CSV table of C-alpha atoms and ligand atoms in Angstrom, one decimal:
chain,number,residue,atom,x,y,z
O,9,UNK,CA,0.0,0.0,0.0
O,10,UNK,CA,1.7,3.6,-1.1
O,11,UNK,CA,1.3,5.6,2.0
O,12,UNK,CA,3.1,8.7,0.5
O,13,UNK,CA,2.4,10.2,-3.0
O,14,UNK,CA,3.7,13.3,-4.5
O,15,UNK,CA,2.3,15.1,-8.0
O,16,UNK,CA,3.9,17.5,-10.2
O,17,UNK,CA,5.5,19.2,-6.9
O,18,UNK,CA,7.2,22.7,-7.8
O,19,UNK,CA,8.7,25.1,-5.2
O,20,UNK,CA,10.2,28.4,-6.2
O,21,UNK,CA,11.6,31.2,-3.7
O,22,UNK,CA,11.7,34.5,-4.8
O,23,UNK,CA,11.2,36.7,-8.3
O,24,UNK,CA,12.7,37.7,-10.9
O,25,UNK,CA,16.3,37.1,-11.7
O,26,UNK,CA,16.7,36.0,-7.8
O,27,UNK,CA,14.0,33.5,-8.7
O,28,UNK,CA,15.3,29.7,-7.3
O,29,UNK,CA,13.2,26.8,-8.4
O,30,UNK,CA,14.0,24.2,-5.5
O,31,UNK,CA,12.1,21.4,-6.6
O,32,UNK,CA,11.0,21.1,-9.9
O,33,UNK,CA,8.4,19.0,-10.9
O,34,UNK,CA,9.0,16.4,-8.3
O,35,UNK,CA,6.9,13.0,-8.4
O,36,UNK,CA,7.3,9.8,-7.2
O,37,UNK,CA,5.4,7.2,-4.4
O,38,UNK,CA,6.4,5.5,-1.3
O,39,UNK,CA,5.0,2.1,-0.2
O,40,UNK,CA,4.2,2.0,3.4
O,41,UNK,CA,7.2,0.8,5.4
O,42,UNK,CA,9.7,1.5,3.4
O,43,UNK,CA,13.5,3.3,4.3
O,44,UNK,CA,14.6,5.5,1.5
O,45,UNK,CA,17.7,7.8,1.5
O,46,UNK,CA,17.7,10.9,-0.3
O,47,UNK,CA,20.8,11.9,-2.0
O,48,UNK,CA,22.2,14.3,-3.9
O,49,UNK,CA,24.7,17.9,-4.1
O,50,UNK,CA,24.3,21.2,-1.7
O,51,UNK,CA,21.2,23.0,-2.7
O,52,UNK,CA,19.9,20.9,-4.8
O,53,UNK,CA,16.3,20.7,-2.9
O,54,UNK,CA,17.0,17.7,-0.6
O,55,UNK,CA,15.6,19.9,2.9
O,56,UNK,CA,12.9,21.7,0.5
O,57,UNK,CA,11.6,18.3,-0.1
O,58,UNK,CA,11.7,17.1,3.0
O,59,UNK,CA,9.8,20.2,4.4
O,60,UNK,CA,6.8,20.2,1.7
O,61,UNK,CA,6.2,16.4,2.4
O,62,UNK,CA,6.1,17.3,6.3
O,63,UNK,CA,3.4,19.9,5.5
O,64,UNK,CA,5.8,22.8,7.1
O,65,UNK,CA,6.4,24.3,3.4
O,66,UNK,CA,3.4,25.0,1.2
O,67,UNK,CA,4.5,23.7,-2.5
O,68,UNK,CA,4.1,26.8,-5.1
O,69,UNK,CA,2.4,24.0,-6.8
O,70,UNK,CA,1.8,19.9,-7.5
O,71,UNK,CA,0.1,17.9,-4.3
O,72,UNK,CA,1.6,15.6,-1.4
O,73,UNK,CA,-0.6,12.5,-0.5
O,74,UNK,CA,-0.3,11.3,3.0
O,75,UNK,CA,-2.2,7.7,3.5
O,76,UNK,CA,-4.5,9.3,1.1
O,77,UNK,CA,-4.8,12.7,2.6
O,78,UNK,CA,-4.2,15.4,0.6
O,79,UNK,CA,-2.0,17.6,3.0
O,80,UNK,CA,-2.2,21.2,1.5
O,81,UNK,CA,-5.9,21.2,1.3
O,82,UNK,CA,-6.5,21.5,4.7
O,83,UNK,CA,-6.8,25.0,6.4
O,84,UNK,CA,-3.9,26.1,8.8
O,85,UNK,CA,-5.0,24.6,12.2
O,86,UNK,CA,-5.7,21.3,10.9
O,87,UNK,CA,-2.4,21.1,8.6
O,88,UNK,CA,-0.6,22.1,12.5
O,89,UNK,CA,-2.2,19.0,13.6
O,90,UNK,CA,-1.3,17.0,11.2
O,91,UNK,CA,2.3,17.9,11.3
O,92,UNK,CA,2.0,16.9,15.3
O,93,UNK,CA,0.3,13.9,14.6
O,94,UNK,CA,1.2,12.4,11.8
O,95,UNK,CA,4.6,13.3,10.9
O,96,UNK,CA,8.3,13.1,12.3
O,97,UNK,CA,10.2,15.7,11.4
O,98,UNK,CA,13.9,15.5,12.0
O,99,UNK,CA,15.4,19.1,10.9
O,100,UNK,CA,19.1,19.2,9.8
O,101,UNK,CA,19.3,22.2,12.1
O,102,UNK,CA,17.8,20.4,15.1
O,103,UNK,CA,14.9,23.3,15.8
O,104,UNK,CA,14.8,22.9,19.6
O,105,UNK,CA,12.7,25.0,21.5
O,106,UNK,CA,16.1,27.5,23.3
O,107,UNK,CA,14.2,27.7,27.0
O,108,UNK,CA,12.6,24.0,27.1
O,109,UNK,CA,15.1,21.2,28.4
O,110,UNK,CA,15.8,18.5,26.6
O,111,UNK,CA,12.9,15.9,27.8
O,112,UNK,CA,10.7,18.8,27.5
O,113,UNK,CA,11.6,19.7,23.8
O,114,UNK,CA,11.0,15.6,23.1
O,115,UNK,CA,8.0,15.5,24.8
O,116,UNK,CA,6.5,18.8,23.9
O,117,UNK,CA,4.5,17.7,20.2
O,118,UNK,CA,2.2,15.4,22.5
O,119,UNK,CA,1.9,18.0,25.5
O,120,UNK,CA,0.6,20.7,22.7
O,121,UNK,CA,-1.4,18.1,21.8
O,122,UNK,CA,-3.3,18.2,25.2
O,123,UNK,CA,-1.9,14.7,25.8
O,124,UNK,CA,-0.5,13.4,29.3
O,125,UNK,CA,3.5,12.4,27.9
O,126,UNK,CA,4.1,8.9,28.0
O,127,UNK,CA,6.6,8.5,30.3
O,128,UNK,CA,7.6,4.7,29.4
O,129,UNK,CA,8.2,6.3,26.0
O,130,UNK,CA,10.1,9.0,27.5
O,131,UNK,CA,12.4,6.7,29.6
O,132,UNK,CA,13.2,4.4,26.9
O,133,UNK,CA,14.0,7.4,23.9
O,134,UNK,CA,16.1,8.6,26.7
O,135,UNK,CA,18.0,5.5,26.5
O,136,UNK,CA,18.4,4.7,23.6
O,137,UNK,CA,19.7,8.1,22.5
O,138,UNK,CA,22.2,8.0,25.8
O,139,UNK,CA,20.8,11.6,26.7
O,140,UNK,CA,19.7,10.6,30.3
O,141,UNK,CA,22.1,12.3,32.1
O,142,UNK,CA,21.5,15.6,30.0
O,143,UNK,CA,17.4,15.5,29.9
O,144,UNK,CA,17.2,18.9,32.2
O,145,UNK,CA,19.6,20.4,30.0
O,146,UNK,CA,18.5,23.6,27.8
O,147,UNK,CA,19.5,23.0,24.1
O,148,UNK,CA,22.5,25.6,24.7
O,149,UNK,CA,23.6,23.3,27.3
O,150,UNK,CA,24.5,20.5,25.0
O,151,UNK,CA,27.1,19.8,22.5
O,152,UNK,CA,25.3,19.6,18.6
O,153,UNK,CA,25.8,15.7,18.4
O,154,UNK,CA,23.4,15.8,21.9
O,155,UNK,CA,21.0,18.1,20.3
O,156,UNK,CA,20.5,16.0,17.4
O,157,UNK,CA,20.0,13.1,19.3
O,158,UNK,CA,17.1,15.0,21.4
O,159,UNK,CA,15.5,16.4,18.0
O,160,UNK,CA,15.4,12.7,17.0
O,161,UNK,CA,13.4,12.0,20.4
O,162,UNK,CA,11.2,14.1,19.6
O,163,UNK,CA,10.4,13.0,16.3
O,164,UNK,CA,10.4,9.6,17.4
O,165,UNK,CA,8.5,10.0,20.8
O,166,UNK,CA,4.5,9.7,19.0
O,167,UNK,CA,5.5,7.1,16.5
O,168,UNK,CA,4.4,8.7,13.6
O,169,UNK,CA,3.5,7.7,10.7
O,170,UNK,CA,6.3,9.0,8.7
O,171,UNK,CA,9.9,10.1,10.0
O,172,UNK,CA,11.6,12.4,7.8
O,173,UNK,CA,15.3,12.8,8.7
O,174,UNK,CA,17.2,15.6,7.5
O,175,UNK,CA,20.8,14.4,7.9
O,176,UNK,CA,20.0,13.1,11.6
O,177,UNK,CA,23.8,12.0,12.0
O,178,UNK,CA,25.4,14.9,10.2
O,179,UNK,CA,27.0,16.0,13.6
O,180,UNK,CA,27.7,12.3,15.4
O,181,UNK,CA,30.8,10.4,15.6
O,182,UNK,CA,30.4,7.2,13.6
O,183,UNK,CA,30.0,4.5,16.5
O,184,UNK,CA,26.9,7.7,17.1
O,185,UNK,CA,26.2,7.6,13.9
O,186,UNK,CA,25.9,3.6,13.2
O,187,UNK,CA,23.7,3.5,16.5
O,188,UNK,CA,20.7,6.0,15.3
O,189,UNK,CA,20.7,4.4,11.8
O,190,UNK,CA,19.9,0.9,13.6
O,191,UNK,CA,17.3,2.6,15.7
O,192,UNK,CA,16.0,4.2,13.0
O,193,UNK,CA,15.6,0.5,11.3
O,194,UNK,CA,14.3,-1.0,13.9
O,195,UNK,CA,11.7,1.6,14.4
O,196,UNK,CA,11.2,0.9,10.5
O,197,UNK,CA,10.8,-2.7,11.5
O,198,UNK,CA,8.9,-3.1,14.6
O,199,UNK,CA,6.1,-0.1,13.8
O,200,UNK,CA,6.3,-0.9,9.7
O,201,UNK,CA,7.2,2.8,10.1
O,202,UNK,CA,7.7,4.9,6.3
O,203,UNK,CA,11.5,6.8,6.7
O,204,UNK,CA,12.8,9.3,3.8
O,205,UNK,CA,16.4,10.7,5.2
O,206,UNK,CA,18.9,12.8,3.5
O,207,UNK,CA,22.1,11.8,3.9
O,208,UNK,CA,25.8,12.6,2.5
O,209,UNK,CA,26.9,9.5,3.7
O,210,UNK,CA,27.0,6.6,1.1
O,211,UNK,CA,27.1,3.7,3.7
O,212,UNK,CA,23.9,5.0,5.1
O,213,UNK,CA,22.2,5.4,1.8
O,214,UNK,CA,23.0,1.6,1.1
O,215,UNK,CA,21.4,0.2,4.1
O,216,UNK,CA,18.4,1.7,2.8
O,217,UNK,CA,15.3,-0.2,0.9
O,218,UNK,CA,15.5,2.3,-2.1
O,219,UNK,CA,18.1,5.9,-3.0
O,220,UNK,CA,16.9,8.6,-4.6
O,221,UNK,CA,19.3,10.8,-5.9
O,222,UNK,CA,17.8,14.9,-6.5
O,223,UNK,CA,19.6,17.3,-8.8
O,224,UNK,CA,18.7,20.8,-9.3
O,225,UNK,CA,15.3,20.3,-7.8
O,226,UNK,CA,14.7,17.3,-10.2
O,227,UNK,CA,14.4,13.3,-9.3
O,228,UNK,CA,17.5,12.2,-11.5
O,229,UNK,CA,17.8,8.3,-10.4
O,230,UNK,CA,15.7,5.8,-8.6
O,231,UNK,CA,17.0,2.9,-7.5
O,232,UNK,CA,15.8,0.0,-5.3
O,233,UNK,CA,18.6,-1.6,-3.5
O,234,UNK,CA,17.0,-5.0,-2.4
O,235,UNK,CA,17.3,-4.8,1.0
O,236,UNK,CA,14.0,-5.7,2.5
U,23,ATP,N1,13.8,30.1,2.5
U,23,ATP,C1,14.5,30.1,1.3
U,23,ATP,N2,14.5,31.3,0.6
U,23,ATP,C2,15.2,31.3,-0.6
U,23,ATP,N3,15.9,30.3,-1.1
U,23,ATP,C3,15.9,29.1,-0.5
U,23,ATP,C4,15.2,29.0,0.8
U,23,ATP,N4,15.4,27.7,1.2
U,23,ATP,C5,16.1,27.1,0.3
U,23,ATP,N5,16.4,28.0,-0.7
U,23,ATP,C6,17.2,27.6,-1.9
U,23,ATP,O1,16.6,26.5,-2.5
U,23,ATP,C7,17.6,25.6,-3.0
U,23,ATP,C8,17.5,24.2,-2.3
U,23,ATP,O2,17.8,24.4,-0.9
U,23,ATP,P1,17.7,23.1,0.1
U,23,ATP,O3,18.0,23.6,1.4
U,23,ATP,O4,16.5,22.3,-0.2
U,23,ATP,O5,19.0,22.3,-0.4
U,23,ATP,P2,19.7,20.9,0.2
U,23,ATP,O6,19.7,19.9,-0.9
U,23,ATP,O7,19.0,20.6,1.4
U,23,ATP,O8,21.2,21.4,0.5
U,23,ATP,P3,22.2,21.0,1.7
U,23,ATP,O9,22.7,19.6,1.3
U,23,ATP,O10,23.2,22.0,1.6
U,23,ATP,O11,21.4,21.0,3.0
U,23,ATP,C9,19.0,26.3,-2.7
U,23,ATP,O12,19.4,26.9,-3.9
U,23,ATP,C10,18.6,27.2,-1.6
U,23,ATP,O13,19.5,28.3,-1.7
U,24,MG,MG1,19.5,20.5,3.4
């Protein structure tokens, strides 16, 4: 069952001769369940992406699909629930809230949601990511490899239905770096939980179900790798 689909998606930023087309007539499907990675040069639309299929970046035009939903056609309150709900977002800039610790930043999609925070969840996100010791620590308290590991909490913490991880090991060590990717899996594995992440790193890309490589805004190769 294809649990993402995306039409025809454009997305300029400015006019005239300072006019950038970031993605440029984007389509393509995703199966439920499956990892892809999302490769390709500097600017060439990898985040934009990533933002217009989260529903944080209105498309200038084309349609994103979630599970059937078509995301842009809701009105502003509902596309903010959506985004809580439905979809973890894992920025390459980590876009922690400055005065909230760190369990509070993880936790804090499901308390605006009027929900009581699981704290099983918590405890075990803490864990995994080896940010126990630092959870009431504010986001300038922590070194970047910390705050990428609490960003990923917080993407994690409602299992959504779709993680979409900008470069979530871009600042980790590689022993780091190894250990998210398998959490990431096994999230993949044990919810049947849809993954897109950009990454730079090739032996990342490979452990993935399918790499899609963007070029000046523009899918320019597909490939399954056989995997799963
Ligand atoms: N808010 C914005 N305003 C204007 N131009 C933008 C904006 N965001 C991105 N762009 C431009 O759109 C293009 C695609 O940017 P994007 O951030 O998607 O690239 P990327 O593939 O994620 O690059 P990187 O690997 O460096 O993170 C770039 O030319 C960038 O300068
Ligand atoms: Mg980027």
């Amino acid at each position: 069952m294809e649990l993402l689909k995306i039409e025809n998606l454009c997305k300029t930023y400015g006019k005239g001769e300072n006019e950038v087309k970031a993605l440029d007539n984007v389509s393509f499907t995703v199966p439920k369940g499956q990892m892809t990675a999302v490769i390709g040069p500097s600017g060439s639309g990898k985040s934009t992406l990533l933002h217009v299929i989260g529903g944080v970046e209105r498309p200038t035009s084309g349609k994103v699909f979630l599970d059937g939903q078509d995301v842009y056609a809701q009105n502003n309150k509902n596309l903010a629930i959506f985004r809580r709900r439905q979809v973890g977002l894992i920025y390459q800039f980590y876009n922690l809230i400055p005065v909230l610790s760190a369990e509070e930043n993880i936790t804090l999609p499901s308390v605006m949601d009027g929900r009581k925070p699981d704290q099983e969840r918590l405890e075990q996100l803490l864990k995994l990511l080896s940010i126990e010791e630092r959870r009431h620590h504010l986001p300038s308290q922590l070194s970047g490899g910390q705050q990428q590991r609490v960003s990923i909490g917080r993407a994690l913490f409602t299992s959504p239905q779709i993680i979409l991880a900008d470069e979530p090991t871009g600042n980790l060590d590689s022993k780091n770096s190894a250990e998210i990717i398998s959490l990431l899996r096994q999230s993949n594995r044990e919810f049947d939980q849809t993954i897109l992440i950009i990454t730079h790193d090739e032996n990342i890309a490979l452990q993935c179900d399918r790499i899609i490589t963007i070029s000046d805004g523009k899918i320019v190769r597909d490939v399954t790798t056989g995997i799963k």
